[in-house]
Structure formats: structure tokens, C-alpha cells
Coordinates of C-alpha atoms and ligand atoms in Angstrom, one line a residue:
M1 CA -27.0 19.0 12.3
T2 CA -25.2 19.8 9.1
R3 CA -22.4 18.2 8.3
P4 CA -19.5 20.4 7.2
Y5 CA -18.4 19.5 2.9
A6 CA -21.2 17.0 3.5
D7 CA -22.0 17.2 -0.2
L8 CA -18.5 17.5 -1.7
L9 CA -17.8 14.5 0.0
D10 CA -21.1 12.2 -1.0
L11 CA -19.6 13.3 -4.6
A12 CA -16.4 11.9 -4.0
V13 CA -17.8 8.9 -2.3
G14 CA -20.2 8.3 -5.8
A15 CA -17.4 9.0 -8.4
A16 CA -15.2 6.8 -6.2
A17 CA -17.5 3.8 -6.0
E18 CA -18.0 4.3 -9.9
A19 CA -14.6 4.5 -10.5
A20 CA -13.7 1.4 -7.9
E21 CA -16.0 -0.8 -9.8
L22 CA -14.8 -0.3 -13.3
V23 CA -11.4 -1.1 -12.6
L24 CA -12.5 -4.0 -10.6
R25 CA -14.4 -4.8 -13.9
M26 CA -11.5 -4.4 -16.1
R27 CA -9.4 -6.3 -14.2
T28 CA -11.7 -9.5 -14.9
E29 CA -10.8 -8.8 -18.1
G30 CA -7.4 -8.9 -18.1
V31 CA -5.0 -5.9 -17.5
D32 CA -3.0 -3.9 -20.5
V33 CA -0.2 -2.0 -19.1
A34 CA -0.6 0.8 -21.5
G35 CA 2.5 2.9 -20.9
E36 CA 5.6 3.9 -18.8
K37 CA 6.2 6.6 -17.0
S38 CA 9.5 7.7 -14.8
S39 CA 11.1 3.7 -15.5
P40 CA 9.9 0.8 -17.9
T41 CA 8.9 -0.2 -14.3
D42 CA 6.2 2.9 -13.5
I43 CA 3.4 1.8 -15.7
V44 CA 0.1 2.5 -16.2
T45 CA -2.9 0.0 -17.7
R46 CA -6.0 1.1 -19.2
A47 CA -7.8 0.7 -16.4
D48 CA -5.8 4.1 -15.0
H49 CA -6.9 6.2 -18.1
A50 CA -10.5 5.0 -17.8
A51 CA -11.2 5.4 -14.3
E52 CA -9.5 8.8 -14.7
D53 CA -11.5 9.4 -17.6
L54 CA -14.5 8.6 -15.4
L55 CA -13.8 10.8 -12.0
R56 CA -12.8 14.0 -14.4
T57 CA -17.0 13.2 -16.0
R58 CA -18.5 13.0 -12.8
L59 CA -16.9 15.3 -10.4
L60 CA -16.9 18.4 -13.5
S61 CA -20.0 17.5 -15.0
A62 CA -21.5 18.2 -11.2
R63 CA -19.4 21.2 -10.4
P64 CA -18.0 22.6 -13.4
D65 CA -16.0 25.7 -11.7
D66 CA -13.6 23.4 -10.1
G67 CA -9.9 22.6 -10.9
F68 CA -9.2 19.1 -11.5
L69 CA -5.8 17.5 -10.9
G70 CA -5.3 13.7 -11.7
E71 CA -2.2 11.5 -11.6
E72 CA -3.0 10.0 -15.4
G73 CA -1.8 14.0 -16.7
D74 CA -5.2 16.4 -16.2
D75 CA -4.9 19.5 -14.8
L76 CA -7.7 21.8 -15.1
P77 CA -7.6 25.2 -13.5
G78 CA -11.0 26.3 -11.5
T79 CA -12.3 29.2 -10.7
S80 CA -14.5 27.8 -7.5
G81 CA -11.8 28.0 -5.0
L82 CA -12.0 24.2 -5.0
R83 CA -9.7 21.6 -6.6
W84 CA -10.3 17.7 -7.0
V85 CA -7.0 16.0 -6.8
V86 CA -7.2 12.5 -7.7
D87 CA -5.3 9.1 -8.0
P88 CA -7.6 6.6 -10.2
I89 CA -5.4 3.5 -8.9
D90 CA -3.1 4.3 -6.4
G91 CA -0.9 1.0 -6.3
T92 CA -1.2 0.5 -9.8
V93 CA 2.0 -2.2 -10.0
N94 CA -0.1 -4.1 -6.9
Y95 CA -3.3 -4.1 -9.3
L96 CA -1.2 -5.2 -12.4
Y97 CA -0.2 -8.4 -10.3
G98 CA -3.6 -9.1 -8.6
H99 CA -2.4 -7.9 -4.9
R100 CA -5.3 -7.0 -3.9
A101 CA -4.2 -3.1 -2.2
Y102 CA -4.8 -1.2 -4.3
A103 CA -7.3 2.1 -4.0
V104 CA -9.4 5.2 -6.3
C105 CA -8.1 8.5 -3.9
V106 CA -10.0 11.4 -5.0
A107 CA -9.8 14.7 -2.1
V108 CA -11.3 18.2 -2.7
E109 CA -8.9 20.9 -1.4
Q110 CA -9.6 24.4 -1.0
V111 CA -6.9 26.0 -2.9
D112 CA -7.8 29.6 -2.6
H113 CA -9.5 30.1 1.1
D114 CA -8.7 32.2 4.0
G115 CA -8.7 30.2 7.2
A116 CA -11.2 31.5 9.6
D117 CA -7.7 32.4 11.6
G118 CA -6.4 34.5 9.6
T119 CA -3.9 31.7 8.0
D120 CA -3.7 30.7 4.4
G121 CA -5.7 27.8 4.1
A122 CA -4.4 27.4 0.1
G123 CA -4.2 23.7 -0.4
R124 CA -6.2 22.2 2.4
V125 CA -8.1 18.9 1.8
V126 CA -11.7 19.4 3.1
A127 CA -13.2 16.2 2.0
A128 CA -11.3 12.6 1.0
V129 CA -12.2 9.2 -0.1
V130 CA -10.1 6.3 -0.6
H131 CA -11.7 3.4 -2.0
A132 CA -9.7 -0.4 -2.1
P133 CA -12.1 -1.9 -3.7
A134 CA -10.4 -5.5 -3.8
L135 CA -10.2 -5.4 0.0
G136 CA -13.7 -3.6 0.4
E137 CA -12.7 -0.8 2.8
V138 CA -13.8 2.2 2.0
Y139 CA -12.3 5.0 4.5
T140 CA -13.6 9.0 4.4
A141 CA -12.7 11.8 6.1
T142 CA -14.1 15.4 6.3
L143 CA -11.9 18.4 7.4
G144 CA -12.4 18.7 11.7
G145 CA -15.2 15.2 10.7
G146 CA -13.0 12.7 11.6
A147 CA -12.1 9.8 9.8
Y148 CA -14.1 6.3 8.8
C149 CA -13.8 3.1 7.5
N150 CA -17.1 1.6 6.0
G151 CA -18.4 4.1 7.9
E152 CA -17.0 2.9 11.4
P153 CA -15.2 5.8 12.8
I154 CA -11.3 4.7 13.5
A155 CA -8.3 6.0 15.2
V156 CA -4.4 5.4 15.7
R157 CA -2.4 3.3 17.4
D158 CA -1.4 4.0 21.5
V159 CA 2.2 5.6 20.6
V160 CA 4.6 2.8 22.2
P161 CA 8.7 2.5 22.3
M162 CA 10.4 3.1 19.0
E163 CA 12.0 -0.7 18.9
Q164 CA 8.3 -2.3 18.7
R165 CA 6.9 0.3 15.8
L166 CA 5.8 -1.1 13.0
I167 CA 6.6 1.5 9.7
G168 CA 5.4 1.8 6.2
T169 CA 7.6 2.6 3.2
G170 CA 7.7 2.4 0.1
F171 CA 10.6 2.2 -2.9
N172 CA 10.2 4.8 -6.2
Y173 CA 10.7 3.6 -10.0
V174 CA 14.0 5.4 -10.0
R175 CA 17.1 3.0 -9.9
E176 CA 19.1 6.3 -8.2
V177 CA 16.3 7.6 -5.6
R178 CA 15.6 3.6 -5.0
L179 CA 18.8 2.8 -4.1
A180 CA 19.2 5.8 -1.5
Q181 CA 16.0 5.1 -0.1
A182 CA 17.3 0.8 0.4
G183 CA 20.2 3.3 3.1
Y184 CA 17.7 5.3 4.6
V185 CA 15.7 1.7 5.4
A186 CA 18.7 -0.2 6.1
R187 CA 19.5 2.4 9.4
L188 CA 15.7 2.6 9.9
L189 CA 15.5 -1.3 10.2
E190 CA 18.0 -0.8 13.2
R191 CA 15.0 0.9 15.2
V192 CA 11.9 -0.2 14.4
R193 CA 10.1 -3.4 15.2
D194 CA 10.2 -4.0 11.4
V195 CA 8.8 -2.4 8.1
R196 CA 6.0 -2.7 5.4
R197 CA 6.2 -2.1 1.8
G198 CA 2.2 -2.3 1.3
G199 CA 2.2 -0.9 -2.8
S200 CA -0.3 1.7 -2.2
A201 CA 1.2 5.4 -0.4
A202 CA -2.7 5.9 -0.1
L203 CA -3.3 2.8 1.8
D204 CA -0.2 2.9 3.6
L205 CA -1.5 5.8 4.9
C206 CA -4.8 4.5 6.0
S207 CA -3.0 2.1 7.5
V208 CA -1.7 4.8 10.2
A209 CA -5.1 5.9 10.4
A210 CA -7.2 2.4 11.2
G211 CA -4.0 1.2 14.2
R212 CA -2.5 -1.3 10.7
L213 CA 0.9 1.1 11.2
D214 CA 3.0 3.1 13.4
G215 CA 4.3 5.2 11.2
Y216 CA 4.9 5.6 7.4
A217 CA 7.7 7.6 5.2
E218 CA 8.0 7.4 1.6
E219 CA 10.5 10.0 -0.7
G220 CA 9.1 10.3 -4.4
T221 CA 5.3 10.9 -3.6
H222 CA 3.4 12.9 -5.1
P223 CA 0.2 14.7 -4.3
W224 CA -2.4 13.1 -5.4
D225 CA -0.7 9.6 -3.7
D226 CA -1.4 11.4 -0.1
A227 CA -4.3 13.9 -0.9
A228 CA -7.2 12.3 0.1
A229 CA -5.1 9.6 2.5
G230 CA -3.4 12.5 4.5
L231 CA -6.6 13.7 5.2
V232 CA -8.4 10.6 6.9
A233 CA -4.8 10.0 8.9
A234 CA -5.0 13.4 10.0
E235 CA -8.6 12.9 11.0
A236 CA -7.3 9.2 12.9
G237 CA -5.2 11.1 15.0
A238 CA -1.7 11.5 13.1
E239 CA 0.5 13.9 11.9
V240 CA 1.0 14.1 8.6
A241 CA 4.0 16.5 6.7
I242 CA 5.3 16.7 3.4
W243 CA 9.1 17.4 3.8
T244 CA 12.5 17.2 1.5
S245 CA 14.4 14.3 1.0
P246 CA 18.4 15.0 0.7
A247 CA 18.2 14.3 -2.8
G248 CA 15.5 17.3 -2.5
N249 CA 12.5 14.7 -3.7
R250 CA 9.1 15.4 -1.8
L251 CA 9.2 13.6 1.4
T252 CA 5.7 12.2 3.0
V253 CA 6.0 11.6 6.4
A254 CA 2.9 10.5 9.1
A255 CA 2.7 9.0 12.5
P256 CA 0.4 9.3 15.5
K257 CA 0.3 13.1 16.8
G258 CA 1.4 11.3 20.4
D259 CA 5.1 11.1 19.6
F260 CA 5.8 12.0 15.9
S261 CA 8.8 13.9 16.7
G262 CA 9.9 11.0 17.9
F263 CA 9.8 9.5 14.3
A264 CA 10.7 12.6 12.7
D265 CA 13.9 12.2 14.6
V266 CA 14.5 8.7 14.1
L267 CA 13.9 9.6 10.6
A268 CA 16.1 12.5 9.7
E269 CA 19.4 9.8 11.8
S270 CA 18.2 7.1 9.2
G271 CA 19.3 9.4 6.4
F272 CA 14.9 10.2 5.3
V273 CA 15.0 13.8 5.7
G274 CA 17.0 16.6 3.7
N275 CA 16.8 20.4 4.3
T276 CA 13.9 20.2 6.5
A277 CA 14.0 24.1 5.9
G278 CA 10.3 24.9 3.9
N279 CA 9.0 22.0 5.5
T280 CA 5.7 22.1 6.1
S281 CA 2.6 20.2 7.9
V282 CA 0.1 19.8 6.0
H283 CA -2.6 17.9 7.9
Ligands
IPD301 C1 2.3 4.0 -6.4 C2 2.1 3.6 -5.2 C3 3.3 3.4 -4.2 C4 4.3 4.0 -4.3 C5 5.0 5.2 -5.0 C6 3.7 5.5 -5.8 P1 0.6 4.2 -8.1 O1 1.6 5.0 -6.9 O2 1.6 4.6 -3.8 O3 3.1 2.8 -2.9 O4 5.7 3.6 -3.6 O5 5.3 6.1 -4.9 O6 4.1 5.9 -7.3 O7 1.8 4.3 -9.2 O8 0.4 3.1 -8.2 O9 -0.3 5.4 -8.3

């Protein structure tokens, strides 16, 4: 039986494995902070740059007509209708400190695809891998093909009452944004079992996919944080949406489809969600 998007997934898995091996090896040689981004605490390491270079070279030498967007600065247009979206190390601060929750993320999206139902499929991720080398976990997904961890199918948790839900979130590197986030999270804490801050948005989404979290919401994400892991979560039974925070920042939300709307209501009541006009569900 033909597996849809199998060639793209195989290419993504192979490139991510090489990049993961590289970042793991570079960590044993000592981590060099190569620069700062949105604030002094938002850092990039030499390994982020080396892994993005490796991913760009591997993916575009196999498919030279595709576009390529990377966290560390690459934004190359393509002509094939496909674009790779990569985060060479999601969880760079964890990587710096030796916490194991960091991952190489590779997604490939259709940028100018007309869906079979006539809808515009622009930006639809069709194959994805999140490779966490220090955890020994490789999450994969293809559109319509399910989600897997190390080759085993994964699924979201059954829905439990709100007060029993464990929710993942993250804090932005910009002071004003994180102060606002502290306010939303304080209100959320009154409503749920507890909150986790894992340090990798991609692995938080994979935790929703694998049933280790009941939901995830974070303000200030970027497409490379959630492109790959968003498909993993969606294929495992989550609804994944990109909304807007009250400050107008990008907000990623994921929860099992069984009660996504209940989670969305609690997020709105906690203050996470801004203007809902134009909000989109991406997976
Ligand atoms: C960051 C991590 C972190 C999240 C930040 C992201 P990076 O990505 O995913 O958990 O809170 O919003 O920017 O910088 O380590 O690739």
C-alpha cells in the first residue's frame, strides 16, 4: 500500500536524524552561545547554526525547487509548491543547560495547494518529524496517516474534567510579554490541575499528542516552533489552532478534540486570547 507523503517523511526523518546527531555531538564538545535574538536571554548557539546549515543542505540538495524557512534566518522561496519549515534546536535554553527536552523539528508544507474539497490548502503541513536525541524520542506524522513515537502509534488522553487537566505553556523572552503571560497563567492555575513549562514548544505539543499533557497554550510562538509538532498533535487527535493574544502576538493552542472548546473557553476567561477575528485552526 502506498503511504501518502512517504518520500517527504523519509527525507525529513533522515535529515533530522543527521542534525540530531550533530547537535548531540556538539553538546559533548561544549555549548557556545553564538548570539542573542529578541532579548539577552533569547540565545542562539553554534549548534543551532550548524544544524540549520545541515538541514538546508540535505533537504534542498534532494529537492532544489522547494522553499526553506529556518529559525536561524533562512527564508528561501521555492517554485515547487512545497516549503520546508525547520527549527534546528527547539529548546535552545534547555540545550545550553543540559536539560534533555530539546528537539530538531522538520516540517514540509504545501504552500499553494488547492485542497481536494476545493478549499485553499496553503501552508498545510503534510509530513513532520520532531527528533529529541537526548530523550531518545522521534515523533513523526503525515497528513491523514496518524502520529507515531519511535514507530509506535500515539494518541491524546481521554478528556477529564477541567480541574484535573495538566496544561503545558511557555514564557516569552521579552519582559513585557512574559509579565502578561504570568497574569494569564495565574488565572489558569485556579482552573486546572497544574501547569508545566517544559522549555520546548515542539515537545509540549508532542506531549499533548502522546497523552502526557491535557492541553497546551503559549503566546509568542513562531511557525518553526509548531509546524512539525502541530501535525503530530493533530494526527494524534488534538485540535491545533493559531490565535492572537491580547497584545496581538501569535498564540498556539492545542487540546484533544473531545473538549477543545472547553479549553478554549478557559483560556479566554484566563485572558490568553485577544481578538478572535481571523483566528485559524491549522490542523
Ligand atoms: C523556544 C522554546 C520555548 C518556547 C519559546 C520558543 P527555541 O524555542 O520552544 O519552549 O517557550 O517560545 O521560542 O528558541 O528554543 O527554538
